[in-house]
Every structure is written in C-alpha cells, then in structure tokens.
Amino acid sequence: MNAPDTALLQRQATSAAGASRFHESARAQVAGAATYIDDIPEARGTLHAAPVCSPVAHGRLSGFDTAAALALPGVRAFVGAADVPGDPILAAFGHDEPVFARDSVQFLGQVMGLIVADDAMTARRAARLVKPRIEPLHPVLSVHEAHELKSYVLPPVHVARGDAAAALARAPHTLDGEFEVGGQEHFYLEGQIAYALPLEQNQWWIHSSTQHPGEVQHWVAHALGIPIHAVTVECRRMGGGFGGKETQAGHLAVWAALAARKTGHPVKLRLDRDDDFMVTGKRHPFAYRYRVGFDDSGRLSGLRIVMLANCGFSADLSGPVADRAIFHCDNAYFLEDVAIDSFRCKTNTQSHTAFRGFGGPQGVIAIERILGDVARHLGLDPLQVRLRNLYGMGERDQTHYDMKVEDNILEPLMTALARSADYGRRRAAIEAFNARSPVIKKGIALTPVKFGISFTATLFNQAGALVHVYTDGSVMVNHGGTEMGQGLNTKVAQIVADELGVPFERIIATAADTSKVPNASATAASSGTDLNGRAAQFAARHVRDNLAAFVAGLDGCGAGAVRFLGGDVITPKSTRRFEEVVNAAYANRIQLWSDGFYRTPKIHYDKLTMKGRPFYYFAYGAACSEVAIDTLTGESRVLAVDILHDVGHSINPAIDIGQIEGGFIQGMGWLTTEQLVWNHKGYLQTHAPSTYKIPTAGDLPPRWNIDLWPEANREDNVHGSKAVGEPPFMLAISVYEALRDAVAQAGGDPEAMNAPATAEEVLKALGG
Amino acid sequence: MLVRMLVQNSPAQPLTFLRRGQPVTLPAVPPDRTLLQVLREDLHCTGTKEGCGEGDCGACTVVLGEAVDGRLQLQAVNACIKLAHSVQGQAVFTVEDLAVDGQAHPVQEAMVQCHASQCGFCTPGFVMSLFALYEHTGGGQGVDHAAAQAALSGNLCRCTGYRPILDAAARMGQLPCPAGARVDEAAVLRGLRTLGQPAPEAPYQRPATLQALLQARAAHPEAQVVAGTTDVGLWITKQHQRYARLLDVTGAAELRRVETYPHHIAIGAAVNLTQAYAALVAERPSLAAFAHRFAGLPVRNAGTLGGNVANGSPIGDSMPLLIALGASVVLMRWDTKRRAVAHRELRLEDLYTGYRQNVMRADELLCWIKVPRPSPDECLQVDKVSKRFEDDISAVCLAVKLRIDGGVVREARIGAGGVAATPVRAPLTEAALTGQPWNEDTVMAASAVLRDEFRPISDMRASADYRRAVLGNLLRRHWLAQQGQRGLRLESLDLEALA
C-alpha cells in the first residue's frame, strides 16, 4: 500500500535530475585541465593563419601586393579567393557572402585572404604587410541612410492584426516616439578558433569552437567542393558562445580548411581579440519609430511600429532575428490592433548575427519602453500599466501571429515578485530619497518577459543522440548539442542517468561530433536540453527496454515490472547490479547501445503569412531593478535586483540559476556600459576590452535575489523543465526602465535616452 | 629594413624561474617574448588562457613570487603582457600548480562547490586571482564580497554574472586546506636564491641597482625602457613591434621604495601602482575610491606609477591627480664623463611636450615622483568618469586642489586628463578661482571657464561636448561637497542597507 510513496522517496534519493549537480567539466576547468581548441596538442607541421582584413568599409578590390608579407621569414602562403576549389560564396542562409572578398569589400574588417606562417605572431605581422588595391566607395553606415536608399539584405516584412490605423484614430490618447538600441559584442572569453587537419583521401578533420558543427561541416564541404561525409567536425566545448559561434564559427573553419588545403599542412586559425571584434558580427542594433494609442487607464488600443534592423553587409541570420523581434514586440501584452513594419537594412559593417535572445530583446525592449512612456504620460505607475496590458486568461490571449497563449502565468508571477521585492514601498521610498538628494537620483522598474521556445524555422526542432552502455556498466552519451558552458552536457547526463537508474558519475558526455550524430541543429534558441535531452532520454530508454526485456525473460515477469534505480535492476523476484545485468545481456547478444530521436510536437508556422504556432511553449519571468544615477556625470549603478523566473521543474537548479544570473548581467551590460562605436569611416573603434566594457564583478548589484517559479512546464517537456538560456537576458530591460524612471524623477527626458544608457546618454537625457 | 634584420637576428637569452619548487630553464628566449607565450607555446602548459592579449580580461592571470626584503611577495599579474624575462629569478604559479597530489586547492574546490565555472575559459584566471587573495588573507580568512570584488577587478567573466565566483571567494577560507597547499615561503625563498642572474650584456636587462640601471641606459640609449609593460606589452601583442633590447627599471632596489620626507613623499619609479596608490591613500585617505578605479588589480600589480607618468598618455589616470598635488619628477642619468649620477627635477606638467612626447634625454630615466604632503587646509577632489566603474579608461579625469582661507580661494591647482594631447594643468580656471570669494558665483564662473579651457576630442569613450559638460559639473560637485552636502556620489550610497 505504501509502495508508490516508497518508490517516490527512492527516486528522490537517487535521481540525478532535479539536483544541483556540479558542471561535468568543473573539476577540469578549475585545474586548467579542460581542453579548448588552442590547447589541443598540435599535430606535427601545424601552421598558423591570420586574416588579411579590409582597411575600408566599402570599395572596389582589384588585387593585392603580397611581396612584403611573403618575404617575411616564416611566412608560407597567402590564401585568397583564387584558392577556393568549391563555391566561392559561403553556404550561408542568404548565399550572399564571399568566402574571401573578391571584387569588392563591404565592411572595414572584411576578410580578403589569409597569411599562413610558422607561428601566429608571424602570420599576424605579415597579414598587415599585405597591401590591397582598393578604390574606395561611399559606405552606408547608418540604418536610416540604408532605409532611405532602400538598401536591404532581405525584403521588408509587414505583420498586422486588426486595424491599427482606425484604433489609433479613435484612441483617447496617442504618443509618438523614436529611439535606438545599440548592438552588442558577444565577448565570449575564448575567441573564434578553428583547427583544420587534412586526413587521407581528401577527408578533413575540423576542430571548431562552434554552436553548430553540422553547419560548419556543410560550409567546409561546400567551399572545398567535396561531399559532406568527407568532413568531420568536432567540438568538445566552447569558451562561451552566446550565439556568436552559431554561424561565425563557420567562417573560421572554412578559412582554416582552405589554408590547410593550399599548404598541405594542418592549419590553426585563432583570431586575435581585436581581429575578432573587427571581423565577426554582433547583436543587431535597432532603430524604432512608433505611434501608440491608449485609454485613460493606460491600456493600449492601437500600435504602429517601424523597426529598422541594422543587419550589416549580408543576410546571415538577420531574417529570423528580425522575425523574432516581430514575434516578441508584444512581450507579455495583448496588442489588439497592431501593424509592424520590419526592415532588414544593409549597411557596410560587420554582418550582425545571432546573440542570446536572437531579436527577442530588440522586440521586448520596444514595448517595454512604450509602456513606460505611456505610464509617465498619464502619471500612472508603470507597473500598473504593465499589469493592465497583460495577456488575459481565456480572453485577450491571441498573439499577433495567431498563437494562443495557453500557459500564461504572468499576472500571478509579477504580483508575487512585486510583493517579495516590496515594490510599492520602495517606489515611495525612492521618491522620498530623490526629494532630499540633490545629485544622486534613484529609479525603479518591474518588467516581465515572455519568451517563445522553439526555433521559428520548424525543421530545426529535431535532435538525435546516442547512448552507449559498455560491459562494465559505464555509459557514454553523445548528442547533437554543443557545450558552451550552459551545462547542457551535465543536464543530458542527469537525464540519461535517471533513465538507466544509474549514478550520475557513471555517465560521460563526449564531444559533439558530426560523425556520431549527423545533421544536428545549432545549439541555439535555448532549446539544447529540450531537444537533445529528450533525444538522449529516448536513446537511453531503448537500451533500458532491451535490458528490461532481457531481465524479464530471466525472472519470468513482464518487462514493465522491471525497474532501474540507484544502480540496481529490480524485478518482483530479484535485485541485480546494473553492471551485472549489462554483462549478462552482452553475453546473450543484447544490443547495449541505441540512438534516440526527438522532434518537437504541436508546432507549425507559415513563413509567408507569419502566422501559426511557432513556439511549443513560453518561458516567463519578471525582474525588479532599482538604480541610482549621478546627475552630474550621468554615471549609474544598479543597486538592487529581484528576479522571479520560470524554468519549469528544474533539471539542475544551480545551472538554471547560473543561466538566469549570467543572462541578466549580460543584458545589463547591453543596456548600460557596452557601447559599440563606429566612426564616420565605418571603423569599429571599440574593438577590445580596453574600449568595450562588459560588466565586472564590481557591477553585481549589492541586493541580488533570484527565485524560481515552482510550477512544471504545462507542455510535455523533458522532466517538466523549461528552456532557460535566453529568456533571462530580457529581464535586464528592467534596469533600462529603472534608469529612465530615475531620469524622469530627476526632471530629465527619458524619451531622449537611447540604449545603451552610458553615462553620456544619461547626462544627455538630463539635459546636461 | 636594417632595423628588422637586427630584430630578427636578435639574440635570445636564457631564462630561469622557479615553478613547483624547481628551477625551469629555457635556453634561448627572445627579449620581447611574453610570459604567456613561454607558458603555452614553449612549456606546453595550456591551463593559462589568452582572452584578449592586452591585460584587460584576466584569463591569463598567473601569480608571481618575488623575494622583497627577505619576504616572499606574491602578486597576480596578466601573463599576456608580462615579458617573460621580467620573471627571471622569480617564482611563477599557474593554475596547474595549485592542486596537491591530485587534491584540489581550496580555491579550486570552492569554485566547484559554488558552481562558479560555466564555459570555464576565464576560470583559470579567476582561480589565480583568488589564489593570490587566499595567500594574502592567511588562507582566505575574512574575505567578503567587497574584498573579493577588489581582488577580481581585473578578471572578466561573460557567463556567470560573478555571484557564484564571489561566493567561492567567501567560501574558500572555510574549506579544509590540504597539507602542502599553502605556499611555503621559506622553501620558495630558498629556491629563489639558487636561481642565477642573466649576463650583464644580455638583451633584456633588469639591473639590481640604480647606478647599474643608469649606466645601462647610458650604454644603450636605443633600448626600450620598460617597467610593468602594461602598455609596452600591447605594442608587442597588438602593434606587433619587436624589440632587440629592453631595459627593465623594476629591479633597481633604490627605486622600489617609497620614502617619506617632511614636506613630500618620494615614490620610486619601480614601485608598482598598488603600492604607490597605497602610499598616496595613506597620505590622503579620501583618494581610496579613486585608487580603486585605476585599472584592474593585475595591472596595478604589474604597472608602476613611474611608467604611468613617463608614458605620458593623455588618459593616464595618475597625472591629473599628481599635477593638482604639485608633484615633480626627478630625471636621472649616468654622466659618463664625470662618472657620476646627474639629475634634474621638473614640475610634472612641464615633462610633457606633446602626445606621448616629453623633454627626457635619450640617456635619462624618470626615477622619482615627489608628491607634496597634505596641508591641513587642502581641499582635494579627484574624479574619474568612465563607462564602467572598474578597470576602465577615463573619458575625463579631473583633480582639483584648493586652499581656501577666510572665504577666499588662496590657491588653486587643477589637473585634467582626457581633454588634450597630454595631461594638463588648467591655468585659466585656476586664475578664475584664485583670489576670488569661495561662493556659488565664483564656482559657476570657473566652471564655465573650465568647460572652455580645452578642446577635447570626440572618440569612443565620450564626445567632446560630454567631456566639457562633465568638467564643469565636477567642479560644481567640489563646491557642493565643500558646503557639507552629503550623498553626492554613487560610491557613497549605503549599499549594505539594500541587501
């Protein structure tokens, strides 16, 4: 009678999932023993490459003088467009990027070729001695100029629901505004790197620091003009990705492979940090123009918004990024009559790319800004206006792309956070503080996030995994996902351990490898665990089923009666050690390994109409931030942050909290100190950590409370969990709104403040 | 071309340092090779990472141990811009050296237990900064978030948001310390004594005395003078400069001292920024917050005040303060005819003639910085404004020293950075203040003068307009502070009350 309870207790005592297991690589990482690509012992004859970058933002390229570079001792070769045996255009989404610049250069930093040398410093030194012959052309550097010239990398997209014009015409109040939000450098601590090794018979082994080994494999094969199966791409781990190694890693790998092909040697290409800044794409800067209508209570009754995405010189992932900005410009709010115009502007800068949130942050910040302004316009508390506009339960619950919001927990979540953060009392206290503080002024804001989980391109929502059980009972799992620090391998190992009922320590997760799991999607869209975790669970389940059937045969019971717990295999008749069963199964020629495959159910989406259910579910959260500004210099500090975030039933709370904290601080950097500055020639002046400032340990707010929402995912997702990589990033928009609140309380004009809210930007909004 | 040939044939020299208690000798290391290159490429110890190659991210942090006055001084520095030969005769600790017989060091164990590594690439650097803190605090005792934040000011992490790393700093002292995990000072000092010094004519020289240093300078005026190489290191890693001969001033025993006299303190050119600012803060405690904003800790540990001043960058943070304090510099050289040391003393603001140009002769070295001691009626305010609080470069730096007597400004000295091609005084503003009644009208008028006194440039740090506006505002803050207004600075907020 007590059996179910006993089983539950045992499961809690022995299960890996739900526990804060240490990161599977933590012990190696703290000892300096975790291997990144630059740490792999080099094969004999390895050469090193460095990029030759365009010194102008736009021009006609007619050739190179390489004599001085090639004369430098230790230099082996110049590799350029003429050395590409396959397609000279990269196999990117838009098929619009040359492998190496050929007849034109389109941004300052564009790679025109490589120098290959005996060591990296010689290659870098020589690369600067290559003199390109370039006739400069007018560069388009501003998104506004691009829009005026109708210079786009992809056609504009318009999404509408209802009749925004009519709604605006009859709205009691309207407000117009325009603002800009800057881009962001990924600043993964490990810069971009690839190491290409020629194998026999025109086959290739590529070590790539990539979130998408399958894409790297495809790109390399495409550039070399060989079938995909001739290229193997491996990635044990990245020293950070954040979206910056989704497509950008492919460039490095292609270049290294071409250099290796030309020289016949293994070639490593590790970008110097400054080159990394100059060459690779960033988060898309956006510019916005809007008109919003609303009633006396602040409830929106019509919105027209124009979004200009600065895509840089090529499409890269700009289409889906700009699409996601459209999907998320509602954030948590019901937009009844809305018209959105999205322009994908082509400028002569780096080609902007995926970055945590993938356009979502650029959509969410737009509506949060608008609601903040609406509230101030009416003299209302912004939190009340936000709550008033939330999606309803059973009504007002259809998004502008026709997806019903079925799992909405925002109202209770935000209310709970407002209570635990003591929002009301603190708002009053801040007003009192400001009344007596002449120079320092404070502000506060509580903003939500609702983030759609799934790749909007439905086909990518599939994953594969392999689980191998060896005769000693040790287990190896391999899946299509990549480890960039987010703890994917740890979570997958926890899932597999539970499925086989063995201790977590018995599982090893190995390097992503295109020769093991083929055609894997990028580890992106926060979906790593949802997809690969489930695929690994299924693979482990197949092995377990084989073992269960085998043991059931031995004990004369049904396979369903066999349980796998705590390293034991338990039938109504007997309990055996897992390794004992494995050994016996092997002797009886039972398959001890299997594949697993998963595809996300329910999702569908029409690219042309942009309607459907692109997301399997939503992840929710909210943050309350308090800030202070110095009205003499515009400098600011974040003083207090309270977060309540929804990760469903967490597979690993420590890892999930780590994602929430890291995402928030990264988002805070995007909106405060991280400013990308291009000069009038298109030269990125902030191209190193000396000039581009990400948050430091000193920027961690003194008050810092993170809580997890207790409920499981209402959709059937692995262990009841929810994705966590990207959604918390947007919680940092509360910092930006709090800064605007402080500016308003100081008598400044918060509508004049763009992002990032650098000291200069804040002082400008204060009229200083 | 001649220069390049010379450099390519530049003689390498042997390098010896102590690691894991044993001497490590490399027979031929070029004078401009970095410590990180030696560790990763020559010794194949890849635990130490390169994140930026310019001393701004801390992924390459290692700890150096040097015998100073019979004690072992341990300091975290950036290996990427530290020249390898500068550690000749010192002990080097890397992340691979901490575990004892496979047992993690408490720093490492705390990092694991606090979930403080995600991608792990910055982790070795954090471990080493914490290792130095662990040693400096008698095994991690009494380390709170504030102490940890100061110790980690030069380490960037892009994954964690830092909270778990700060937790690890607080926890490390509570974990058991395996036998052998603490640095055995006596054993290291013994080991260091066994290490030799390079030959006197080696291309990288670090003379042990002032006289030897000046003689080496006289013999090789073409040598690149270096101290902590927190800037010259970048000329090597980023501008790809090569140097056949380098003269390191940091070994000269006399110049490693801070000397106190009745009317001034004298800071030797080999005193690192950590110690130099400690001396300045000891004289003027109100400088503590400013001192903390000077670069990150590994840069303060490696870099010297003398290097900061001699380098003469218009955005170097020390000079505005030193100018306002009325500091002077002592330049020295070896007079080969008289076979004696010659010296001259200049006001700091007179050292500079243009962008990174100064009046020094080819055989001269900047040896001492003399800083007047505070007078009781001194009103000093120094402000640095930058995008980020820690480890950033000034958009504007302003130091204002006033002497007010009987409601009248008797003396004004103002130093400014980020507003011209060199660090500068602000004579027009000083004149607008001097002799005037100390009231709001005077301050407003002087602020207007200060805004117009310079023609700053617009760059990635700030626009010219912003720089001008802030200059005036900072003078205004000085006024408000003098009126007894409190809570004028973000740093002064009572942050603990929020927690």
Short mmCIF file of C-alpha atoms in Angstrom, two decimals, chain A residues 506-757:
data_model
loop_
_atom_site.label_atom_id
_atom_site.label_comp_id
_atom_site.label_asym_id
_atom_site.label_seq_id
_atom_site.Cartn_x
_atom_site.Cartn_y
_atom_site.Cartn_z
CA ARG A 506 28.68 6.73 -14.40
CA ILE A 507 27.78 8.88 -17.41
CA ILE A 508 30.23 10.61 -19.68
CA ALA A 509 29.07 13.10 -22.29
CA THR A 510 31.51 13.34 -25.17
CA ALA A 511 32.41 15.96 -27.73
CA ALA A 512 29.86 16.99 -30.33
CA ASP A 513 30.96 15.16 -33.43
CA THR A 514 29.30 15.18 -36.82
CA SER A 515 30.39 11.59 -37.44
CA LYS A 516 28.32 10.44 -34.47
CA VAL A 517 25.07 12.38 -34.67
CA PRO A 518 24.55 13.82 -38.13
CA ASN A 519 22.55 16.83 -39.33
CA ALA A 520 22.14 18.26 -35.86
CA SER A 521 20.65 21.71 -35.45
CA ALA A 522 22.54 24.56 -33.88
CA THR A 523 22.66 24.62 -30.12
CA ALA A 524 20.61 27.76 -30.03
CA ALA A 525 17.16 29.12 -29.34
CA SER A 526 17.56 27.94 -25.73
CA SER A 527 16.46 24.54 -26.97
CA GLY A 528 19.58 22.49 -26.26
CA THR A 529 18.18 20.50 -23.37
CA ASP A 530 14.61 20.33 -24.66
CA LEU A 531 15.76 18.72 -27.89
CA ASN A 532 18.95 16.84 -27.10
CA GLY A 533 17.90 15.92 -23.58
CA ARG A 534 14.80 14.27 -24.92
CA ALA A 535 16.69 12.53 -27.73
CA ALA A 536 19.19 11.19 -25.20
CA GLN A 537 16.35 10.14 -22.93
CA PHE A 538 14.83 8.16 -25.77
CA ALA A 539 18.17 6.57 -26.67
CA ALA A 540 18.69 5.53 -23.07
CA ARG A 541 15.13 4.28 -22.91
CA HIS A 542 15.74 1.97 -25.87
CA VAL A 543 18.73 0.44 -24.13
CA ARG A 544 16.77 0.18 -20.92
CA ASP A 545 13.92 -1.53 -22.76
CA ASN A 546 16.35 -4.07 -24.18
CA LEU A 547 17.72 -4.74 -20.72
CA ALA A 548 14.25 -4.86 -19.18
CA ALA A 549 13.09 -7.42 -21.72
CA PHE A 550 16.18 -9.47 -21.07
CA VAL A 551 15.78 -9.42 -17.30
CA ALA A 552 12.04 -10.04 -17.57
CA GLY A 553 12.89 -13.18 -19.51
CA LEU A 554 15.23 -14.30 -16.77
CA ASP A 555 12.73 -13.68 -13.98
CA GLY A 556 9.58 -14.59 -15.80
CA CYS A 557 7.91 -11.26 -15.26
CA GLY A 558 6.62 -8.58 -17.58
CA ALA A 559 9.20 -6.08 -18.86
CA GLY A 560 7.04 -3.30 -17.41
CA ALA A 561 7.68 -4.66 -13.94
CA VAL A 562 11.43 -4.14 -14.22
CA ARG A 563 12.70 -1.01 -12.51
CA PHE A 564 16.07 0.69 -12.81
CA LEU A 565 17.01 2.51 -9.65
CA GLY A 566 20.15 3.52 -7.81
CA GLY A 567 22.41 1.36 -9.91
CA ASP A 568 20.16 -1.66 -9.45
CA VAL A 569 17.84 -3.52 -11.79
CA ILE A 570 14.84 -4.63 -9.75
CA THR A 571 12.19 -7.18 -10.62
CA PRO A 572 9.49 -8.57 -8.33
CA LYS A 573 11.81 -11.54 -7.86
CA SER A 574 15.29 -10.18 -7.63
CA THR A 575 17.61 -7.21 -7.46
CA ARG A 576 20.76 -7.19 -9.58
CA ARG A 577 23.51 -4.65 -10.02
CA PHE A 578 23.21 -2.74 -13.27
CA GLU A 579 26.67 -3.79 -14.43
CA GLU A 580 25.85 -7.42 -13.72
CA VAL A 581 22.79 -7.19 -15.96
CA VAL A 582 24.77 -5.41 -18.65
CA ASN A 583 27.41 -8.11 -18.64
CA ALA A 584 24.88 -10.89 -18.84
CA ALA A 585 22.99 -9.07 -21.58
CA TYR A 586 26.18 -8.71 -23.57
CA ALA A 587 26.87 -12.42 -23.24
CA ASN A 588 23.38 -13.01 -24.57
CA ARG A 589 23.97 -10.71 -27.53
CA ILE A 590 21.59 -7.97 -26.47
CA GLN A 591 22.14 -4.56 -28.05
CA LEU A 592 23.65 -2.25 -25.43
CA TRP A 593 23.59 0.98 -27.35
CA SER A 594 20.99 2.91 -29.20
CA ASP A 595 20.08 6.07 -30.95
CA GLY A 596 17.29 8.40 -29.93
CA PHE A 597 15.43 10.94 -31.97
CA TYR A 598 13.09 13.72 -30.94
CA ARG A 599 11.06 16.29 -32.75
CA THR A 600 9.04 18.95 -31.03
CA PRO A 601 5.30 18.33 -31.29
CA LYS A 602 2.46 20.78 -31.98
CA ILE A 603 4.45 23.48 -33.74
CA HIS A 604 3.63 24.77 -37.19
CA TYR A 605 4.21 28.07 -38.82
CA ASP A 606 3.64 29.65 -42.22
CA LYS A 607 6.67 31.72 -43.19
CA LEU A 608 4.75 33.76 -45.76
CA THR A 609 1.88 34.91 -43.57
CA MET A 610 3.97 34.70 -40.36
CA LYS A 611 1.05 33.05 -38.61
CA GLY A 612 0.82 29.80 -36.74
CA ARG A 613 2.24 28.26 -33.62
CA PRO A 614 5.96 28.80 -33.96
CA PHE A 615 6.59 28.05 -30.27
CA TYR A 616 5.98 24.91 -28.28
CA TYR A 617 5.59 26.93 -25.11
CA PHE A 618 6.59 30.20 -23.47
CA ALA A 619 9.10 30.78 -20.69
CA TYR A 620 8.17 33.53 -18.26
CA GLY A 621 9.87 35.71 -15.72
CA ALA A 622 9.99 39.14 -14.19
CA ALA A 623 12.61 41.34 -12.60
CA CYS A 624 12.51 44.36 -10.36
CA SER A 625 15.54 46.62 -10.56
CA GLU A 626 16.50 49.67 -8.58
CA VAL A 627 19.17 52.02 -9.86
CA ALA A 628 20.86 55.27 -8.99
CA ILE A 629 22.23 57.90 -11.34
CA ASP A 630 24.75 60.66 -10.79
CA THR A 631 23.14 63.73 -12.34
CA LEU A 632 26.49 65.50 -12.65
CA THR A 633 28.18 62.84 -14.77
CA GLY A 634 25.38 60.53 -15.90
CA GLU A 635 27.10 57.54 -14.32
CA SER A 636 24.81 54.92 -12.86
CA ARG A 637 24.77 51.90 -10.61
CA VAL A 638 22.33 49.05 -10.31
CA LEU A 639 21.57 48.81 -6.61
CA ALA A 640 19.07 46.01 -6.28
CA VAL A 641 17.63 43.25 -8.40
CA ASP A 642 14.88 40.79 -7.55
CA ILE A 643 14.05 38.11 -10.08
CA LEU A 644 11.32 35.51 -10.23
CA HIS A 645 11.82 33.26 -13.20
CA ASP A 646 10.08 30.26 -14.66
CA VAL A 647 12.25 27.30 -15.66
CA GLY A 648 9.51 24.74 -15.09
CA HIS A 649 10.72 21.86 -12.94
CA SER A 650 14.41 22.50 -12.97
CA ILE A 651 16.65 19.63 -14.02
CA ASN A 652 19.55 21.38 -12.31
CA PRO A 653 18.65 24.42 -10.20
CA ALA A 654 22.25 25.61 -9.80
CA ILE A 655 22.78 25.57 -13.54
CA ASP A 656 19.45 27.26 -14.21
CA ILE A 657 20.12 29.98 -11.65
CA GLY A 658 23.52 30.40 -13.27
CA GLN A 659 21.84 30.99 -16.61
CA ILE A 660 19.43 33.49 -15.08
CA GLU A 661 22.17 35.42 -13.33
CA GLY A 662 24.57 35.36 -16.25
CA GLY A 663 21.86 36.27 -18.73
CA PHE A 664 20.69 39.17 -16.61
CA ILE A 665 24.17 40.61 -16.13
CA GLN A 666 24.88 40.24 -19.84
CA GLY A 667 21.62 42.03 -20.61
CA MET A 668 22.51 44.72 -18.11
CA GLY A 669 25.80 45.21 -19.94
CA TRP A 670 23.99 45.52 -23.28
CA LEU A 671 21.82 48.31 -21.91
CA THR A 672 24.40 50.21 -19.84
CA THR A 673 28.15 50.08 -20.48
CA GLU A 674 28.53 48.02 -23.63
CA GLN A 675 28.68 50.55 -26.41
CA LEU A 676 29.80 49.78 -29.94
CA VAL A 677 31.17 52.87 -31.63
CA TRP A 678 31.86 53.01 -35.35
CA ASN A 679 33.46 56.18 -36.64
CA HIS A 680 32.48 58.01 -39.82
CA LYS A 681 34.69 55.71 -41.87
CA GLY A 682 32.99 52.58 -40.59
CA TYR A 683 35.90 51.70 -38.31
CA LEU A 684 34.80 49.95 -35.14
CA GLN A 685 36.63 51.98 -32.50
CA THR A 686 35.59 49.76 -29.61
CA HIS A 687 37.43 46.62 -30.69
CA ALA A 688 38.94 45.30 -27.48
CA PRO A 689 38.06 45.05 -23.80
CA SER A 690 40.06 48.23 -23.19
CA THR A 691 37.37 50.17 -25.02
CA TYR A 692 34.36 47.84 -24.94
CA LYS A 693 33.21 47.41 -21.38
CA ILE A 694 31.30 44.35 -20.26
CA PRO A 695 30.22 44.15 -16.60
CA THR A 696 32.80 43.27 -13.95
CA ALA A 697 32.42 41.64 -10.55
CA GLY A 698 32.02 45.12 -9.10
CA ASP A 699 28.87 45.66 -11.13
CA LEU A 700 26.99 42.85 -9.40
CA PRO A 701 24.15 44.63 -7.59
CA PRO A 702 24.52 44.60 -3.79
CA ARG A 703 20.99 43.29 -3.41
CA TRP A 704 20.53 40.26 -5.63
CA ASN A 705 17.66 37.84 -5.11
CA ILE A 706 16.83 35.09 -7.59
CA ASP A 707 13.83 32.81 -7.19
CA LEU A 708 12.43 30.07 -9.37
CA TRP A 709 8.73 29.75 -10.17
CA PRO A 710 7.64 26.40 -8.69
CA GLU A 711 5.35 25.08 -11.41
CA ALA A 712 6.26 22.46 -14.04
CA ASN A 713 6.08 23.18 -17.73
CA ARG A 714 2.46 22.72 -18.75
CA GLU A 715 3.60 21.19 -22.02
CA ASP A 716 5.15 17.74 -22.04
CA ASN A 717 8.82 18.66 -21.94
CA VAL A 718 11.75 16.68 -20.59
CA HIS A 719 11.31 16.27 -16.82
CA GLY A 720 8.77 19.11 -16.83
CA SER A 721 11.52 21.64 -17.41
CA LYS A 722 11.63 24.80 -19.46
CA ALA A 723 14.38 26.30 -21.56
CA VAL A 724 16.48 28.91 -19.77
CA GLY A 725 19.34 30.16 -21.93
CA GLU A 726 17.83 33.26 -23.48
CA PRO A 727 14.72 34.39 -21.57
CA PRO A 728 16.53 35.85 -18.53
CA PHE A 729 18.57 38.13 -20.76
CA MET A 730 15.49 40.28 -21.26
CA LEU A 731 14.89 40.63 -17.53
CA ALA A 732 17.64 43.26 -17.66
CA ILE A 733 15.28 45.57 -19.53
CA SER A 734 14.06 46.38 -16.01
CA VAL A 735 17.42 48.10 -15.48
CA TYR A 736 16.94 50.26 -18.53
CA GLU A 737 13.40 51.17 -17.50
CA ALA A 738 14.58 51.92 -13.97
CA LEU A 739 17.25 54.24 -15.38
CA ARG A 740 14.59 56.01 -17.41
CA ASP A 741 12.49 56.26 -14.27
CA ALA A 742 15.45 57.86 -12.47
CA VAL A 743 15.97 60.29 -15.33
CA ALA A 744 12.29 61.22 -15.20
CA GLN A 745 12.42 61.65 -11.43
CA ALA A 746 15.45 63.90 -11.88
CA GLY A 747 13.44 66.10 -14.19
CA GLY A 748 15.07 64.85 -17.37
CA ASP A 749 13.54 63.47 -20.53
CA PRO A 750 13.59 59.67 -20.50
CA GLU A 751 12.27 59.56 -24.05
CA ALA A 752 15.51 61.17 -25.21
CA MET A 753 17.56 58.31 -23.83
CA ASN A 754 18.65 55.61 -26.21
CA ALA A 755 20.29 52.35 -25.25
CA PRO A 756 22.89 51.66 -24.08
CA ALA A 757 22.37 54.12 -21.25
#
